[in-house]
Amino acid sequence: MLEIILLGLGNLALHKLRSVLTSLGIILGVAAVIVVVSIGEGNKRTALQDIEALGATNIIVRSTKPSYSESTSQKRTLYINYGLKRVDLLRLKTAFDEDLPVVELKAVGSEVRFGPERIISQSFGTVPEFLELANLSVEPRGRYLLESDLEQKTEVAVIGHTIAETFFKFEDPIGSQIRIDMVPFTVVGVLAPVGFAGGAGAAQLDRDLNKDIHIPYTTAMSRFGDVVTRRESGSFSGEEIELSEIYISAPSTDLVLQLADQVKRVVDVGHKTGTDYQLIVPWELLENAKRAMFIWNVMLISIAAISLLVGGIGIMNIMLATVTERTREIGIRRALGATRSDIVLQFLVETGSLSAVGGLIGIVFGVVTSVGIGQLIPWLMSLSFFQGLYEGEIAINPVVTLWSIVVSFLVAVTVGLAFGIYPAIVASRRDPIFALRHD
């Protein structure tokens, strides 16, 4: 057995370039599988983290503006009353007997100023419990809203990370005064960066959470009220929204979907059409995202596996040619007493070695490519040639997984052996007499 293995490896060493070219399909196939899986796994983890950041046990009820079919003869004054009401909040708190956290948000203002600078942002009146419920945190120097802020209707604000970077590049924001629609507020805290500002979680909330500003709910009620008015080109429009969002937290992920159905039934009592609010369930989004990512990974791996198949076909073609070249050698070995199984084993050793070595080189190439592509793609997109082709930031965070390395290597070896069986059998069936006559 050892002699057969050494003979097979020796034959490969005699034709180094041909051996490398033969295993090139396996090398690229293994590398493609690892790279594709690492990119898919990185995107999957990022998307799942984005959605989990909304709170896996949370249920979000959000006011949405209903669509109206407007004719050209409509009046130039339009007033709309829609969305969640305070009575909806009361019904939810009553329905769950205050056993579950139920927290309200009230959107106010649209423009934030600090000195001459201004930014379009969204401010929310809320309560201290929202910080924990929404999985947010405040940077060390500073604080979040307190119960005393609600009781005294203080004009304090906790600003998002982007707001802090925009207004306070070289100074401490704590204690500074900003204006929300010209109403002054003192900054008492800065929210820690929310990683999914442009990801799947923010897409579900339809806003960048790093631009949010939180103020006491009672202050929002007293200073801004429920009616928002706009005047544009001689027309007047007004919207009355009592609450923008309501957060409810389930005791566990197992009860999220059941609780979501209960929440919908309670809210539907005051919203017969159900067109002016939206129910967002991060846990349901999480499960859907997992299923979608699994299907996506299967598709990408299937495409990459074609390279392995092509590599196997290449090995079979080369080995069939090798059988013809070594016909006389096969005849001599058979004449000296080698059995058919010895010939089969010799050729299988060669194909297995080609596949195994190609698989190992492919693993190294795939891992290096996966690690480097995270830096390579952003650098390429920063070049002037690509800047006009895509707007926005491209972030790729590949994650190399052990299972992709093991599976791709085992598949590569299996493919090599499978495609090497036929040439090996052809070689073993050569008639020794005719093989010895072969020139």
CSV table of C-alpha atoms in Angstrom, one decimal:
chain,number,residue,atom,x,y,z
A,1,MET,CA,0.0,0.0,0.0
A,2,LEU,CA,2.8,2.4,0.9
A,3,GLU,CA,4.6,1.6,-2.3
A,4,ILE,CA,1.4,2.4,-4.3
A,5,ILE,CA,0.9,5.7,-2.6
A,6,LEU,CA,4.5,6.8,-3.1
A,7,LEU,CA,4.3,5.7,-6.8
A,8,GLY,CA,1.1,7.8,-7.3
A,9,LEU,CA,2.6,10.9,-5.6
A,10,GLY,CA,5.8,10.4,-7.6
A,11,ASN,CA,3.9,10.4,-10.9
A,12,LEU,CA,2.3,13.7,-9.9
A,13,ALA,CA,5.7,15.2,-9.0
A,14,LEU,CA,7.0,14.4,-12.5
A,15,HIS,CA,4.4,16.7,-14.1
A,16,LYS,CA,4.2,19.6,-11.6
A,17,LEU,CA,2.6,22.2,-14.0
A,18,ARG,CA,0.0,19.8,-15.3
A,19,SER,CA,-0.8,18.8,-11.7
A,20,VAL,CA,-1.3,22.4,-10.7
A,21,LEU,CA,-3.5,23.2,-13.7
A,22,THR,CA,-5.5,20.1,-13.2
A,23,SER,CA,-6.3,21.0,-9.6
A,24,LEU,CA,-7.0,24.6,-10.5
A,25,GLY,CA,-10.7,24.0,-10.8
A,26,ILE,CA,-10.8,22.5,-7.3
A,27,ILE,CA,-8.7,25.4,-5.9
A,28,LEU,CA,-11.1,28.0,-7.3
A,29,GLY,CA,-14.1,26.0,-6.4
A,30,VAL,CA,-13.1,25.6,-2.7
A,31,ALA,CA,-12.1,29.3,-2.6
A,32,ALA,CA,-15.4,30.4,-4.1
A,33,VAL,CA,-17.4,28.4,-1.6
A,34,ILE,CA,-15.5,29.9,1.3
A,35,VAL,CA,-15.7,33.5,0.0
A,36,VAL,CA,-19.4,33.3,-0.9
A,37,VAL,CA,-20.3,31.7,2.5
A,38,SER,CA,-18.2,34.2,4.4
A,39,ILE,CA,-19.9,37.2,2.7
A,40,GLY,CA,-23.4,35.7,3.1
A,41,GLU,CA,-22.7,34.8,6.8
A,42,GLY,CA,-21.4,38.3,7.4
A,43,ASN,CA,-24.4,39.9,5.8
A,44,LYS,CA,-26.7,37.6,7.7
A,45,ARG,CA,-25.2,38.4,11.1
A,46,THR,CA,-25.3,42.1,10.4
A,47,ALA,CA,-29.0,42.0,9.3
A,48,LEU,CA,-30.0,39.8,12.3
A,49,GLN,CA,-28.1,42.1,14.7
A,50,ASP,CA,-29.9,45.1,13.1
A,51,ILE,CA,-33.3,43.5,13.7
A,52,GLU,CA,-32.4,42.2,17.2
A,53,ALA,CA,-31.3,45.7,18.2
A,54,LEU,CA,-35.0,46.7,17.9
A,55,GLY,CA,-35.6,44.2,20.7
A,56,ALA,CA,-36.5,40.6,20.0
A,57,THR,CA,-39.3,40.6,22.5
A,58,ASN,CA,-40.7,44.0,21.5
A,59,ILE,CA,-43.8,44.8,19.6
A,60,ILE,CA,-44.0,48.2,18.0
A,61,VAL,CA,-47.3,49.9,17.1
A,62,ARG,CA,-46.7,52.9,14.9
A,63,SER,CA,-49.0,55.6,13.5
A,64,THR,CA,-49.0,55.7,9.7
A,65,LYS,CA,-50.6,58.3,7.5
A,66,PRO,CA,-53.5,56.8,5.5
A,67,SER,CA,-53.6,57.4,1.7
A,68,TYR,CA,-56.3,59.7,0.4
A,69,SER,CA,-57.4,60.0,-3.2
A,70,GLU,CA,-57.4,63.7,-3.9
A,71,SER,CA,-59.1,65.3,-6.9
A,72,THR,CA,-57.9,68.5,-8.6
A,73,SER,CA,-60.8,70.3,-7.1
A,74,GLN,CA,-59.8,69.7,-3.5
A,75,LYS,CA,-59.8,72.5,-1.0
A,76,ARG,CA,-56.6,74.3,-0.4
A,77,THR,CA,-57.0,73.7,3.3
A,78,LEU,CA,-56.5,70.1,4.5
A,79,TYR,CA,-56.7,68.9,8.1
A,80,ILE,CA,-56.0,65.2,9.0
A,81,ASN,CA,-56.5,63.4,12.2
A,82,TYR,CA,-55.1,59.9,12.3
A,83,GLY,CA,-52.8,57.5,14.1
A,84,LEU,CA,-52.6,56.2,17.7
A,85,LYS,CA,-54.6,57.9,20.5
A,86,ARG,CA,-53.9,58.1,24.1
A,87,VAL,CA,-57.0,56.0,24.6
A,88,ASP,CA,-55.2,53.2,22.7
A,89,LEU,CA,-52.4,53.5,25.2
A,90,LEU,CA,-54.9,53.3,28.1
A,91,ARG,CA,-56.6,50.2,26.5
A,92,LEU,CA,-53.3,48.4,26.1
A,93,LYS,CA,-52.2,49.2,29.7
A,94,THR,CA,-55.6,48.0,31.0
A,95,ALA,CA,-55.6,44.9,28.8
A,96,PHE,CA,-52.3,43.7,30.2
A,97,ASP,CA,-52.9,44.9,33.8
A,98,GLU,CA,-49.5,46.7,33.8
A,99,ASP,CA,-47.8,43.3,33.9
A,100,LEU,CA,-46.0,44.1,30.6
A,101,PRO,CA,-44.1,47.3,29.9
A,102,VAL,CA,-46.1,49.6,27.6
A,103,VAL,CA,-44.2,52.8,26.6
A,104,GLU,CA,-45.4,55.7,24.4
A,105,LEU,CA,-43.5,58.0,22.0
A,106,LYS,CA,-44.8,61.3,20.7
A,107,ALA,CA,-43.1,62.8,17.7
A,108,VAL,CA,-42.6,66.6,17.9
A,109,GLY,CA,-40.7,69.1,15.9
A,110,SER,CA,-38.7,68.6,12.7
A,111,GLU,CA,-35.8,71.1,12.8
A,112,VAL,CA,-33.1,71.2,15.4
A,113,ARG,CA,-30.7,74.2,15.8
A,114,PHE,CA,-27.5,74.9,17.6
A,115,GLY,CA,-26.2,78.4,17.0
A,116,PRO,CA,-26.2,79.0,13.2
A,117,GLU,CA,-26.2,75.3,12.4
A,118,ARG,CA,-29.4,73.3,11.9
A,119,ILE,CA,-30.4,69.8,10.9
A,120,ILE,CA,-33.6,68.1,10.1
A,121,SER,CA,-34.3,65.5,12.8
A,122,GLN,CA,-37.1,63.8,14.7
A,123,SER,CA,-37.7,64.5,18.3
A,124,PHE,CA,-39.8,62.2,20.6
A,125,GLY,CA,-41.5,62.8,23.9
A,126,THR,CA,-41.2,59.6,25.9
A,127,VAL,CA,-40.6,58.2,29.4
A,128,PRO,CA,-37.6,56.9,31.2
A,129,GLU,CA,-38.6,53.2,30.7
A,130,PHE,CA,-38.0,53.6,27.0
A,131,LEU,CA,-34.2,53.4,27.3
A,132,GLU,CA,-34.2,49.8,28.5
A,133,LEU,CA,-37.2,48.7,26.4
A,134,ALA,CA,-35.5,49.9,23.1
A,135,ASN,CA,-32.1,48.5,24.0
A,136,LEU,CA,-30.5,51.9,24.0
A,137,SER,CA,-27.7,53.3,26.2
A,138,VAL,CA,-26.4,56.7,27.2
A,139,GLU,CA,-22.7,57.6,26.9
A,140,PRO,CA,-20.9,57.8,30.3
A,141,ARG,CA,-21.0,61.5,30.9
A,142,GLY,CA,-24.6,62.3,30.9
A,143,ARG,CA,-28.0,60.8,31.9
A,144,TYR,CA,-31.3,59.8,30.4
A,145,LEU,CA,-34.7,61.2,31.2
A,146,LEU,CA,-35.9,60.9,34.9
A,147,GLU,CA,-39.3,60.7,36.5
A,148,SER,CA,-38.6,64.2,37.9
A,149,ASP,CA,-38.3,65.5,34.4
A,150,LEU,CA,-41.8,64.2,33.7
A,151,GLU,CA,-43.3,65.7,36.9
A,152,GLN,CA,-41.7,69.1,36.4
A,153,LYS,CA,-42.0,69.2,32.6
A,154,THR,CA,-38.4,70.2,32.4
A,155,GLU,CA,-37.0,71.2,29.0
A,156,VAL,CA,-34.1,68.7,28.8
A,157,ALA,CA,-33.1,66.6,25.9
A,158,VAL,CA,-31.0,63.4,25.2
A,159,ILE,CA,-29.6,63.7,21.7
A,160,GLY,CA,-28.6,61.0,19.2
A,161,HIS,CA,-25.0,60.3,18.3
A,162,THR,CA,-25.2,61.9,14.9
A,163,ILE,CA,-26.7,65.1,16.4
A,164,ALA,CA,-23.8,65.2,18.8
A,165,GLU,CA,-21.2,64.8,16.1
A,166,THR,CA,-22.8,67.4,13.9
A,167,PHE,CA,-23.3,70.1,16.5
A,168,PHE,CA,-20.5,69.4,19.0
A,169,LYS,CA,-17.4,68.4,17.1
A,170,PHE,CA,-15.0,70.1,19.5
A,171,GLU,CA,-17.0,70.7,22.6
A,172,ASP,CA,-18.9,68.8,25.3
A,173,PRO,CA,-22.6,68.8,24.4
A,174,ILE,CA,-23.7,68.2,28.1
A,175,GLY,CA,-25.2,71.4,29.4
A,176,SER,CA,-25.4,73.1,25.9
A,177,GLN,CA,-28.7,74.5,24.7
A,178,ILE,CA,-30.3,73.4,21.4
A,179,ARG,CA,-33.6,74.5,19.9
A,180,ILE,CA,-36.3,72.1,18.6
A,181,ASP,CA,-38.6,74.2,16.4
A,182,MET,CA,-37.3,77.3,18.3
A,183,VAL,CA,-38.1,75.8,21.7
A,184,PRO,CA,-34.9,75.8,23.8
A,185,PHE,CA,-33.8,72.5,25.5
A,186,THR,CA,-30.8,71.7,27.6
A,187,VAL,CA,-28.7,68.6,26.6
A,188,VAL,CA,-28.4,66.3,29.5
A,189,GLY,CA,-27.2,63.1,27.7
A,190,VAL,CA,-26.0,61.6,24.4
A,191,LEU,CA,-27.2,58.2,23.2
A,192,ALA,CA,-24.6,55.7,22.3
A,193,PRO,CA,-24.2,55.0,18.6
A,194,VAL,CA,-26.9,52.6,17.2
A,195,GLY,CA,-25.1,50.2,14.9
A,196,PHE,CA,-28.0,49.7,12.5
A,197,ALA,CA,-28.4,53.3,11.5
A,198,GLY,CA,-28.6,52.4,7.8
A,199,GLY,CA,-29.4,48.7,8.2
A,200,ALA,CA,-32.4,46.5,8.3
A,201,GLY,CA,-33.6,47.7,11.7
A,202,ALA,CA,-33.6,51.3,10.7
A,203,ALA,CA,-35.4,50.4,7.4
A,204,GLN,CA,-38.2,49.0,9.4
A,205,LEU,CA,-38.5,52.1,11.5
A,206,ASP,CA,-38.1,54.3,8.5
A,207,ARG,CA,-35.5,56.6,10.1
A,208,ASP,CA,-32.0,56.9,11.3
A,209,LEU,CA,-32.1,56.3,15.1
A,210,ASN,CA,-28.8,58.1,15.6
A,211,LYS,CA,-30.6,61.3,14.7
A,212,ASP,CA,-33.4,60.9,17.3
A,213,ILE,CA,-33.8,63.3,20.2
A,214,HIS,CA,-35.7,62.3,23.3
A,215,ILE,CA,-37.5,64.8,25.6
A,216,PRO,CA,-39.9,64.2,28.5
A,217,TYR,CA,-43.3,63.2,27.3
A,218,THR,CA,-45.1,65.8,29.5
A,219,THR,CA,-42.9,68.5,28.1
A,220,ALA,CA,-43.7,67.4,24.5
A,221,MET,CA,-47.4,67.6,25.4
A,222,SER,CA,-47.2,71.1,27.0
A,223,ARG,CA,-44.8,72.8,24.5
A,224,PHE,CA,-45.9,71.2,21.2
A,225,GLY,CA,-49.4,69.8,21.6
A,226,ASP,CA,-50.9,67.4,19.1
A,227,VAL,CA,-51.4,69.5,16.0
A,228,VAL,CA,-48.6,70.1,13.5
A,229,THR,CA,-49.3,72.8,10.9
A,230,ARG,CA,-47.6,73.5,7.6
A,231,ARG,CA,-48.0,76.3,5.1
A,232,GLU,CA,-46.6,75.9,1.6
A,233,SER,CA,-47.3,78.0,-1.5
A,234,GLY,CA,-50.5,79.5,-0.1
A,235,SER,CA,-51.9,76.2,1.1
A,236,PHE,CA,-52.5,75.2,4.6
A,237,SER,CA,-52.3,71.7,6.1
A,238,GLY,CA,-52.6,70.3,9.5
A,239,GLU,CA,-52.0,66.9,11.1
A,240,GLU,CA,-53.2,65.8,14.6
A,241,ILE,CA,-51.3,62.8,15.9
A,242,GLU,CA,-51.6,62.1,19.6
A,243,LEU,CA,-49.0,59.3,19.7
A,244,SER,CA,-46.4,58.2,17.2
A,245,GLU,CA,-45.4,54.8,18.5
A,246,ILE,CA,-46.2,52.5,21.4
A,247,TYR,CA,-43.7,49.8,22.5
A,248,ILE,CA,-44.9,46.6,24.3
A,249,SER,CA,-42.4,44.1,25.6
A,250,ALA,CA,-43.3,40.4,25.8
A,251,PRO,CA,-42.0,38.2,28.6
A,252,SER,CA,-40.2,35.9,26.2
A,253,THR,CA,-39.7,35.3,22.5
A,254,ASP,CA,-42.1,32.3,22.6
A,255,LEU,CA,-45.0,34.6,23.5
A,256,VAL,CA,-44.2,37.5,21.0
A,257,LEU,CA,-46.4,36.4,18.1
A,258,GLN,CA,-49.3,35.5,20.5
A,259,LEU,CA,-49.0,38.8,22.2
A,260,ALA,CA,-48.8,40.6,18.9
A,261,ASP,CA,-52.2,39.2,17.9
A,262,GLN,CA,-53.7,40.4,21.2
A,263,VAL,CA,-52.2,43.9,20.7
A,264,LYS,CA,-53.7,44.1,17.2
A,265,ARG,CA,-57.2,43.2,18.6
A,266,VAL,CA,-56.9,45.8,21.3
A,267,VAL,CA,-55.8,48.6,18.9
A,268,ASP,CA,-58.4,47.6,16.3
A,269,VAL,CA,-61.1,48.6,18.7
A,270,GLY,CA,-60.4,52.2,18.0
A,271,HIS,CA,-59.2,51.8,14.4
A,272,LYS,CA,-61.8,49.9,12.4
A,273,THR,CA,-60.1,50.3,9.1
A,274,GLY,CA,-56.6,49.6,10.4
A,275,THR,CA,-55.0,51.8,7.8
A,276,ASP,CA,-53.6,54.5,10.2
A,277,TYR,CA,-51.3,52.3,12.2
A,278,GLN,CA,-48.7,49.6,11.5
A,279,LEU,CA,-47.7,46.7,13.7
A,280,ILE,CA,-43.9,45.9,13.6
A,281,VAL,CA,-42.8,42.6,15.3
A,282,PRO,CA,-38.9,42.4,15.3
A,283,TRP,CA,-39.0,38.7,16.2
A,284,GLU,CA,-41.2,37.9,13.2
A,285,LEU,CA,-38.8,39.9,11.1
A,286,LEU,CA,-35.9,38.0,12.6
A,287,GLU,CA,-37.4,34.7,11.7
A,288,ASN,CA,-38.2,35.8,8.2
A,289,ALA,CA,-34.7,37.2,7.8
A,290,LYS,CA,-33.2,33.9,8.9
A,291,ARG,CA,-35.2,31.9,6.3
A,292,ALA,CA,-34.4,34.4,3.6
A,293,MET,CA,-30.7,34.3,4.4
A,294,PHE,CA,-30.7,30.5,4.5
A,295,ILE,CA,-32.3,30.3,1.0
A,296,TRP,CA,-29.8,33.0,-0.2
A,297,ASN,CA,-26.8,31.0,1.1
A,298,VAL,CA,-28.0,27.8,-0.4
A,299,MET,CA,-28.3,29.5,-3.8
A,300,LEU,CA,-24.9,31.1,-3.6
A,301,ILE,CA,-23.3,27.8,-2.4
A,302,SER,CA,-24.9,26.0,-5.3
A,303,ILE,CA,-23.5,28.5,-7.8
A,304,ALA,CA,-20.0,28.1,-6.2
A,305,ALA,CA,-20.3,24.3,-6.2
A,306,ILE,CA,-20.4,24.4,-10.1
A,307,SER,CA,-16.7,25.4,-9.9
A,308,LEU,CA,-16.0,22.2,-8.0
A,309,LEU,CA,-18.0,20.2,-10.6
A,310,VAL,CA,-15.9,21.7,-13.4
A,311,GLY,CA,-12.8,21.0,-11.4
A,312,GLY,CA,-13.8,17.3,-11.1
A,313,ILE,CA,-14.5,17.1,-14.9
A,314,GLY,CA,-11.0,18.6,-15.5
A,315,ILE,CA,-9.4,15.9,-13.3
A,316,MET,CA,-11.3,13.1,-15.1
A,317,ASN,CA,-10.2,14.4,-18.5
A,318,ILE,CA,-6.5,14.7,-17.5
A,319,MET,CA,-6.6,11.2,-15.9
A,320,LEU,CA,-8.1,9.7,-19.0
A,321,ALA,CA,-5.3,11.2,-21.0
A,322,THR,CA,-2.8,9.9,-18.5
A,323,VAL,CA,-4.2,6.4,-18.8
A,324,THR,CA,-3.5,6.5,-22.5
A,325,GLU,CA,0.0,7.9,-22.0
A,326,ARG,CA,0.9,5.2,-19.4
A,327,THR,CA,-0.6,2.2,-21.1
A,328,ARG,CA,2.8,0.5,-21.4
A,329,GLU,CA,3.5,1.2,-17.7
A,330,ILE,CA,0.2,-0.4,-16.8
A,331,GLY,CA,1.0,-3.5,-18.9
A,332,ILE,CA,4.4,-3.9,-17.3
A,333,ARG,CA,2.9,-3.7,-13.8
A,334,ARG,CA,0.2,-6.2,-14.7
A,335,ALA,CA,2.8,-8.6,-16.1
A,336,LEU,CA,4.8,-8.4,-12.9
A,337,GLY,CA,1.8,-9.4,-10.8
A,338,ALA,CA,-0.1,-6.2,-10.1
A,339,THR,CA,-3.9,-6.8,-9.7
A,340,ARG,CA,-6.6,-4.7,-11.1
A,341,SER,CA,-7.3,-3.3,-7.6
A,342,ASP,CA,-3.7,-2.2,-7.4
A,343,ILE,CA,-4.0,-0.2,-10.6
A,344,VAL,CA,-7.3,1.3,-9.5
A,345,LEU,CA,-5.8,2.3,-6.2
A,346,GLN,CA,-2.7,3.9,-7.8
A,347,PHE,CA,-4.9,6.1,-10.0
A,348,LEU,CA,-7.2,7.0,-7.1
A,349,VAL,CA,-4.2,8.0,-5.0
A,350,GLU,CA,-3.2,10.4,-7.8
A,351,THR,CA,-6.7,11.9,-8.2
A,352,GLY,CA,-7.2,12.1,-4.4
A,353,SER,CA,-3.9,13.8,-3.9
A,354,LEU,CA,-4.8,16.3,-6.6
A,355,SER,CA,-8.1,17.1,-5.0
A,356,ALA,CA,-6.7,17.2,-1.4
A,357,VAL,CA,-3.8,19.5,-2.3
A,358,GLY,CA,-6.1,21.7,-4.4
A,359,GLY,CA,-8.5,21.8,-1.6
A,360,LEU,CA,-5.9,22.9,0.9
A,361,ILE,CA,-4.6,25.6,-1.4
A,362,GLY,CA,-8.2,26.7,-2.1
A,363,ILE,CA,-8.8,27.0,1.7
A,364,VAL,CA,-5.8,29.3,2.1
A,365,PHE,CA,-6.8,31.4,-1.0
A,366,GLY,CA,-10.5,31.6,0.1
A,367,VAL,CA,-9.7,32.6,3.7
A,368,VAL,CA,-7.2,35.3,2.6
A,369,THR,CA,-9.7,36.6,0.0
A,370,SER,CA,-12.5,36.7,2.5
A,371,VAL,CA,-10.4,38.7,5.0
A,372,GLY,CA,-9.2,41.1,2.4
A,373,ILE,CA,-12.4,41.7,0.5
A,374,GLY,CA,-13.9,43.6,3.5
A,375,GLN,CA,-11.2,46.3,2.9
A,376,LEU,CA,-10.9,45.9,-0.8
A,377,ILE,CA,-14.5,46.7,-1.8
A,378,PRO,CA,-14.7,50.0,0.1
A,379,TRP,CA,-11.4,51.0,-1.3
A,380,LEU,CA,-12.5,50.2,-4.9
A,381,MET,CA,-15.7,52.1,-4.4
A,382,SER,CA,-13.7,55.2,-3.2
A,383,LEU,CA,-12.0,55.4,-6.6
A,384,SER,CA,-13.2,58.1,-8.9
A,385,PHE,CA,-14.2,55.6,-11.6
A,386,PHE,CA,-16.7,54.0,-9.3
A,387,GLN,CA,-18.0,57.0,-7.3
A,388,GLY,CA,-20.6,57.9,-9.8
A,389,LEU,CA,-21.9,54.4,-10.1
A,390,TYR,CA,-23.2,54.0,-6.6
A,391,GLU,CA,-24.4,56.4,-4.0
A,392,GLY,CA,-24.1,55.6,-0.3
A,393,GLU,CA,-21.7,53.5,1.8
A,394,ILE,CA,-20.9,49.9,1.0
A,395,ALA,CA,-19.9,47.9,4.1
A,396,ILE,CA,-18.9,44.2,3.7
A,397,ASN,CA,-18.0,42.3,6.9
A,398,PRO,CA,-17.2,38.7,5.8
A,399,VAL,CA,-17.2,36.0,8.5
A,400,VAL,CA,-15.2,32.9,7.7
A,401,THR,CA,-17.0,29.8,9.2
A,402,LEU,CA,-15.4,26.5,10.1
A,403,TRP,CA,-18.2,24.5,8.5
A,404,SER,CA,-17.6,26.1,5.1
A,405,ILE,CA,-13.9,25.2,5.2
A,406,VAL,CA,-14.6,21.6,6.3
A,407,VAL,CA,-17.5,21.0,3.9
A,408,SER,CA,-15.8,22.5,0.9
A,409,PHE,CA,-12.6,20.4,1.5
A,410,LEU,CA,-14.6,17.2,1.9
A,411,VAL,CA,-16.6,17.9,-1.2
A,412,ALA,CA,-13.5,18.7,-3.1
A,413,VAL,CA,-11.8,15.4,-2.2
A,414,THR,CA,-15.1,13.5,-2.8
A,415,VAL,CA,-15.5,15.1,-6.3
A,416,GLY,CA,-11.9,14.3,-7.2
A,417,LEU,CA,-12.3,10.7,-6.2
A,418,ALA,CA,-15.7,10.3,-7.8
A,419,PHE,CA,-14.4,11.7,-11.1
A,420,GLY,CA,-11.2,9.6,-10.8
A,421,ILE,CA,-12.9,6.3,-10.5
A,422,TYR,CA,-13.8,6.0,-14.2
A,423,PRO,CA,-10.2,6.6,-15.4
A,424,ALA,CA,-8.9,4.2,-12.8
A,425,ILE,CA,-11.3,1.5,-13.9
A,426,VAL,CA,-10.4,2.1,-17.5
A,427,ALA,CA,-6.7,1.7,-16.6
A,428,SER,CA,-7.3,-1.5,-14.7
A,429,ARG,CA,-9.1,-3.1,-17.6
A,430,ARG,CA,-6.3,-2.7,-20.0
A,431,ASP,CA,-5.2,-6.1,-21.4
A,432,PRO,CA,-1.6,-6.7,-20.3
A,433,ILE,CA,-0.6,-8.2,-23.7
A,434,PHE,CA,-1.9,-5.3,-25.7
A,435,ALA,CA,-0.6,-2.8,-23.1
A,436,LEU,CA,2.9,-4.2,-23.4
A,437,ARG,CA,2.8,-3.9,-27.2
A,438,HIS,CA,1.7,-0.2,-26.9
A,439,ASP,CA,4.4,2.3,-27.9
